[in-house]
PDB file of C-alpha atoms in Angstrom:
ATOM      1  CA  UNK A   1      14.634   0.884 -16.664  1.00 61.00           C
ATOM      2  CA  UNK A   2      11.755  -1.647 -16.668  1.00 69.00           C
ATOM      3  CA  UNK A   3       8.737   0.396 -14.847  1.00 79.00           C
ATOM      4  CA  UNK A   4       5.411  -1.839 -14.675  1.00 80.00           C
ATOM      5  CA  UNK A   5       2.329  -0.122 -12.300  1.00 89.00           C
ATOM      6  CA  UNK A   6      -1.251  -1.829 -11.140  1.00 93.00           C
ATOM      7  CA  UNK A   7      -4.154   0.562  -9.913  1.00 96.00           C
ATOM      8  CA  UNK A   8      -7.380  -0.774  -7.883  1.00 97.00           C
ATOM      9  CA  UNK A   9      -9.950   1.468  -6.498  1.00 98.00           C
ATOM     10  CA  UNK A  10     -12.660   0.844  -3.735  1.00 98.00           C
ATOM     11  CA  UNK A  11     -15.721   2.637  -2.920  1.00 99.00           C
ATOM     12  CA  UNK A  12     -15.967   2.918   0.734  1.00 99.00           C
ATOM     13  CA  UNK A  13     -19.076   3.686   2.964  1.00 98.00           C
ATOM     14  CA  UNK A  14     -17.440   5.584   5.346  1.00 98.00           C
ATOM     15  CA  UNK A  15     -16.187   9.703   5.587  1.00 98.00           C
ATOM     16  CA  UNK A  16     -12.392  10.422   4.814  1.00 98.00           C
ATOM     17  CA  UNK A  17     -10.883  11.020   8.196  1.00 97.00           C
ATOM     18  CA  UNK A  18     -12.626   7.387   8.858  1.00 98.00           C
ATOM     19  CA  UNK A  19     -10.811   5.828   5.899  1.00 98.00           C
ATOM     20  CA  UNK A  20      -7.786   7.988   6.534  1.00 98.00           C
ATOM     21  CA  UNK A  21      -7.414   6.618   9.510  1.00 98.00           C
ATOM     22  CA  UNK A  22      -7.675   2.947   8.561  1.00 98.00           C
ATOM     23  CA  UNK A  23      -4.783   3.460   6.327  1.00 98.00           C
ATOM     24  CA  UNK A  24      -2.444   5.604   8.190  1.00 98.00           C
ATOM     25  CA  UNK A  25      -3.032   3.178  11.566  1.00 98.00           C
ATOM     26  CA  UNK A  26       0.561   1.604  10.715  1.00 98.00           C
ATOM     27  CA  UNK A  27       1.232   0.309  14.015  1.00 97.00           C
ATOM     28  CA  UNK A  28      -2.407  -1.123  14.149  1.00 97.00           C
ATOM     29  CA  UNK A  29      -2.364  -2.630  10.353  1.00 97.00           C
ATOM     30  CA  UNK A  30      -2.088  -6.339  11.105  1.00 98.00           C
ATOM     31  CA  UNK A  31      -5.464  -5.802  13.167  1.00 97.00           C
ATOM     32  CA  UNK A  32      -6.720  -4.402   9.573  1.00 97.00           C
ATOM     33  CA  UNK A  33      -4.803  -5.905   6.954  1.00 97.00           C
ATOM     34  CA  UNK A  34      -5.217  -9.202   6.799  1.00 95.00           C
ATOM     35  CA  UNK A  35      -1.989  -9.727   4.762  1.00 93.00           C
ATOM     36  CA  UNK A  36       0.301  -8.393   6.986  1.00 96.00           C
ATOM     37  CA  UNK A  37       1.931 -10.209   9.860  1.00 96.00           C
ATOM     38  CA  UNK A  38       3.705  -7.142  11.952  1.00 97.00           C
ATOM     39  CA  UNK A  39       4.879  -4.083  11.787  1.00 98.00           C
ATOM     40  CA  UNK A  40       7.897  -2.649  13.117  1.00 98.00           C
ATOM     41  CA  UNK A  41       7.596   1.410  13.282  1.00 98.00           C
ATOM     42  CA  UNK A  42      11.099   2.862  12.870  1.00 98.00           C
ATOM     43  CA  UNK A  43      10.536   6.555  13.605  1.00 98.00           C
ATOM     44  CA  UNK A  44       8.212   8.139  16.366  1.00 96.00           C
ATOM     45  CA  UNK A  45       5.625  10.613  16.314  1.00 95.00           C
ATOM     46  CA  UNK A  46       1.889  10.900  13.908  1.00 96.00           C
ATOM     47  CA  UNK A  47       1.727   9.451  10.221  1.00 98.00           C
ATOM     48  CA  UNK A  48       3.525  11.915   7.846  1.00 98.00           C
ATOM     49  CA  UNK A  49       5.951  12.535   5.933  1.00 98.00           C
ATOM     50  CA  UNK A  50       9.101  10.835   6.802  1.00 98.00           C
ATOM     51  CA  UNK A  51       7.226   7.980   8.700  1.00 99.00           C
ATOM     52  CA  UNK A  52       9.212   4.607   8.265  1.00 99.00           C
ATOM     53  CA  UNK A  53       8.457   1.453   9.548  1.00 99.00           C
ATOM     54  CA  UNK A  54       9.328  -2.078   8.677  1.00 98.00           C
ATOM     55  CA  UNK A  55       6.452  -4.393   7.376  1.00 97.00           C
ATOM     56  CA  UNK A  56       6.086  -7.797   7.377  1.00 96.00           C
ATOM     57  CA  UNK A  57       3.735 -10.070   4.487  1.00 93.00           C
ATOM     58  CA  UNK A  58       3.422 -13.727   4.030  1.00 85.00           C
ATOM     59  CA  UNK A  59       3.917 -13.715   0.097  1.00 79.00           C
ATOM     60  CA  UNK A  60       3.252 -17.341  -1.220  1.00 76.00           C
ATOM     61  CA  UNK A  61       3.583 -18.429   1.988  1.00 81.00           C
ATOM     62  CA  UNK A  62       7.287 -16.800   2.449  1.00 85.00           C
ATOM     63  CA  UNK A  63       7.369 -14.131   4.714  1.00 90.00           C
ATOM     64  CA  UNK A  64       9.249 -11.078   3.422  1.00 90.00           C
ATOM     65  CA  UNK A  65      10.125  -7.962   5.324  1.00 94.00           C
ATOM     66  CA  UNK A  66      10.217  -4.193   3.538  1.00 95.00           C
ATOM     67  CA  UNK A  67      11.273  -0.926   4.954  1.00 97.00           C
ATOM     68  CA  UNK A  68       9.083   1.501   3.915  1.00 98.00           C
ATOM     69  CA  UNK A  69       9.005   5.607   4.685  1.00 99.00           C
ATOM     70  CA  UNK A  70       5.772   8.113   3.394  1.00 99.00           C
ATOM     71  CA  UNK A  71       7.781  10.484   1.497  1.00 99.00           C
ATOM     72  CA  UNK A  72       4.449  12.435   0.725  1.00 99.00           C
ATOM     73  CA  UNK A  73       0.953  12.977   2.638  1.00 99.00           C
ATOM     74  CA  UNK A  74      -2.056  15.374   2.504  1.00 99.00           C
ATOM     75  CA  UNK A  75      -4.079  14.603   5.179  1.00 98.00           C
ATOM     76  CA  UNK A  76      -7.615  12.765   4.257  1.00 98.00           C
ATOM     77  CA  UNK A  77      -6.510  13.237   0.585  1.00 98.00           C
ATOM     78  CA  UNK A  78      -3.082  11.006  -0.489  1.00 99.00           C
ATOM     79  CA  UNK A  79       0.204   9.738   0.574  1.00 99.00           C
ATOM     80  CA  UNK A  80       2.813   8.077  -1.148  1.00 99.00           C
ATOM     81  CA  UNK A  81       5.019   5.254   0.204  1.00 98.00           C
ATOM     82  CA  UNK A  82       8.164   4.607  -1.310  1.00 98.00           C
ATOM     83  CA  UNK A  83      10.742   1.478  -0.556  1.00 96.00           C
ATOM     84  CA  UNK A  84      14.006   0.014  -2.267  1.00 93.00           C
ATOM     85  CA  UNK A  85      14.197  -4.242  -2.329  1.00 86.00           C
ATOM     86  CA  UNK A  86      16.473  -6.543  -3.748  1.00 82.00           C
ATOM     87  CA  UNK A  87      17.632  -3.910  -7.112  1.00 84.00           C
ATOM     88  CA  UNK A  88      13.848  -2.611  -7.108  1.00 87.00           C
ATOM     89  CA  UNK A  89      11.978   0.802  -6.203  1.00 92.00           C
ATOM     90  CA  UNK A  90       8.523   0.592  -5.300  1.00 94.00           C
ATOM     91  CA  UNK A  91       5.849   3.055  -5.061  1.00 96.00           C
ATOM     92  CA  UNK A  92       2.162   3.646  -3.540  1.00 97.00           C
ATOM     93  CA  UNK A  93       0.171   6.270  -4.053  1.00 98.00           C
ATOM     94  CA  UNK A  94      -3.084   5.900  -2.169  1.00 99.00           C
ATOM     95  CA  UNK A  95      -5.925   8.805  -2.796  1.00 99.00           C
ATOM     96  CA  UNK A  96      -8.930   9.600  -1.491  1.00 99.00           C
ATOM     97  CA  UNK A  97     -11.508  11.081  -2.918  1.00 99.00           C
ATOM     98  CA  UNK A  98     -14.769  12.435  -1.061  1.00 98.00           C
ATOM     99  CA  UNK A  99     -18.061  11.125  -2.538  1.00 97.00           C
ATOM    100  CA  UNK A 100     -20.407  13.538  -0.464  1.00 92.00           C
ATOM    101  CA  UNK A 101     -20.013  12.990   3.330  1.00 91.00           C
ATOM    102  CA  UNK A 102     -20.408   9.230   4.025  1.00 96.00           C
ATOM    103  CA  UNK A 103     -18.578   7.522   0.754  1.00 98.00           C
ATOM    104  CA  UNK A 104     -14.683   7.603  -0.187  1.00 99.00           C
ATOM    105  CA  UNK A 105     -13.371   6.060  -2.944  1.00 99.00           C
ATOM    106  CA  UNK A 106      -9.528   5.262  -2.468  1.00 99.00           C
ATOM    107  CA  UNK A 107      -7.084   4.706  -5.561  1.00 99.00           C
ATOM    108  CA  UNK A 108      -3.954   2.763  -4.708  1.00 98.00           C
ATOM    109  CA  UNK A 109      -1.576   2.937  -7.213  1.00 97.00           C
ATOM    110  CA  UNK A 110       1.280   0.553  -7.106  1.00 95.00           C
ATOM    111  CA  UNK A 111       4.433   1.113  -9.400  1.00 92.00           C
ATOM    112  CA  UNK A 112       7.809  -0.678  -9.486  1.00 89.00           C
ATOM    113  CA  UNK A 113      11.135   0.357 -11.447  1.00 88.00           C
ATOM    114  CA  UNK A 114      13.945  -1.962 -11.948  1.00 81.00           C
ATOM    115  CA  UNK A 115      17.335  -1.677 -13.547  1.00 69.00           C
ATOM    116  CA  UNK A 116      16.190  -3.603 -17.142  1.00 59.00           C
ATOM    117  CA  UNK A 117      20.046  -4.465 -17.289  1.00 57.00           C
ATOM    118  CA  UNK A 118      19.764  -6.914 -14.176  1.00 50.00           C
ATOM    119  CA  UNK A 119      17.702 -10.369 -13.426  1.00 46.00           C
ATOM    120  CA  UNK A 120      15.415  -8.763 -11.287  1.00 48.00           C
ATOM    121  CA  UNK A 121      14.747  -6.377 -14.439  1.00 45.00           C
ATOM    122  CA  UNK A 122      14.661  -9.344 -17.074  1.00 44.00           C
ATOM    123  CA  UNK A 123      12.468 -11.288 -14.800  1.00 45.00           C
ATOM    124  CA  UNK A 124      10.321  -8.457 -14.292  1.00 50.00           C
ATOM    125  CA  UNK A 125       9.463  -7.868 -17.553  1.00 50.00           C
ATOM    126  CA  UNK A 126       9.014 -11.626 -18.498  1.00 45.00           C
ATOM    127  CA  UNK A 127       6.734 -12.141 -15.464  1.00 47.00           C
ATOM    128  CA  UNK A 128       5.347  -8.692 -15.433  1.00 55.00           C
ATOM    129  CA  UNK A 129       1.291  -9.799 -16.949  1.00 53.00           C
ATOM    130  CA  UNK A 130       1.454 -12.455 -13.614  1.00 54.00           C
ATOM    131  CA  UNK A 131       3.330 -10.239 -11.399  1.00 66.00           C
ATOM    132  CA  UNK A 132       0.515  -7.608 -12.129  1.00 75.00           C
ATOM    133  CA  UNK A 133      -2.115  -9.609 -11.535  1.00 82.00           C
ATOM    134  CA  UNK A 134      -1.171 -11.068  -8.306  1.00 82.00           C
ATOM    135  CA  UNK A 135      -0.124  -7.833  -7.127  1.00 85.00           C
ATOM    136  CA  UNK A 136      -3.847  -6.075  -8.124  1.00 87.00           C
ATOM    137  CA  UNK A 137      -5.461  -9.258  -6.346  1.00 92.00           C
ATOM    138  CA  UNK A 138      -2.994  -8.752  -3.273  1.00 91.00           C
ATOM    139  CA  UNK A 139      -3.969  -4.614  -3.274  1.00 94.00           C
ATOM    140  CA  UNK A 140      -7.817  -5.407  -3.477  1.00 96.00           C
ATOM    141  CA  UNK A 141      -7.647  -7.818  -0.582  1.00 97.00           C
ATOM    142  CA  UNK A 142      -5.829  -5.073   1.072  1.00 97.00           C
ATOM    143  CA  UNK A 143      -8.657  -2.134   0.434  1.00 98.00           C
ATOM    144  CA  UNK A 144     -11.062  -4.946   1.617  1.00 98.00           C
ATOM    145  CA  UNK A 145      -9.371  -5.071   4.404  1.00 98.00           C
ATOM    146  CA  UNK A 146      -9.602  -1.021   5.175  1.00 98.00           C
ATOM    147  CA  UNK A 147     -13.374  -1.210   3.716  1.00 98.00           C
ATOM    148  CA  UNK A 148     -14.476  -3.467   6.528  1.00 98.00           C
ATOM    149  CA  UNK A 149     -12.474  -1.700   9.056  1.00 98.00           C
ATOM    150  CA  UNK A 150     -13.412   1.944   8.280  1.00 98.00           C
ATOM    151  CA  UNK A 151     -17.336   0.814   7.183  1.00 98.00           C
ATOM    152  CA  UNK A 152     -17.340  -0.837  10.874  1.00 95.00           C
ATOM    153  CA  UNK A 153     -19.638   0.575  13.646  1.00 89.00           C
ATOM    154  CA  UNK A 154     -17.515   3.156  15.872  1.00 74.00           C
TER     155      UNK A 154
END
């Protein structure tokens, strides 16, 4: 297996349930997130555990479509979205953690396994210093996105 992972942070000036709420807002991210396009929720009911949804990115100007499904969450403290694409598993981890009441600083952690034995694999691990850097540039922009959002007046 050919495992690569990237891990930003942001401090945000805003409580946890504010910032929770940013994130978890799937149906509402492309208000938030400037990098997605839509979102297409595949199972009913509040963020959790077992929540899937289909989300759509403009990736070098390509648009590319992921299912996606939280196969962990703590309310206010982490979740961790998993999704299978073309031979590779991906995983998020995003965690908050309280700096008194008004500050949150959230670590996303961003982790992808291939099969080393296939192209996706051999490409991975030939492209993996670029691949890593685009991808921390692409999760930054991201927790940008959820600063300004949660740090917004209510």
């Amino acid at each position: 297996m050919t495992t690569w992972q990237v891990t930003v942070e942001r401090r945000i000036s805003a409580p946890a349930a504010r910032v929770w709420e940013a994130l978890t807002d799937i149906e509402g991210s492309p208000r938030v997130i400037s990098g997605i396009e839509r979102v297409e929720m595949l199972s009913d009911g509040p963020f959790g555990k077992g929540t899937r949804w289909r989300e759509t990115r403009s990736i070098f100007g390509k648009e590319a479509t992921e299912e996606m499904w939280v196969t962990a969450s703590e309310p206010e403290r982490r979740y961790v979205v998993e999704s299978d694409s073309r031979g590779v598993h991906y995983t998020s981890e995003f965690a908050l953690t309280p700096e008194g009441d008004d500050v949150t600083v959230v670590r996303l952690s961003f982790a992808s396994e291939t099969d080393k034995k296939s192209l996706t694999g051999t490409m991975g691990k030939f492209l993996g210093s670029i691949g890593s850097k685009a991808v921390a540039k692409s999760l930054a922009k991201d927790l940008e996105d959820v600063s300004v959002a949660a740090e917004a007046p209510a």
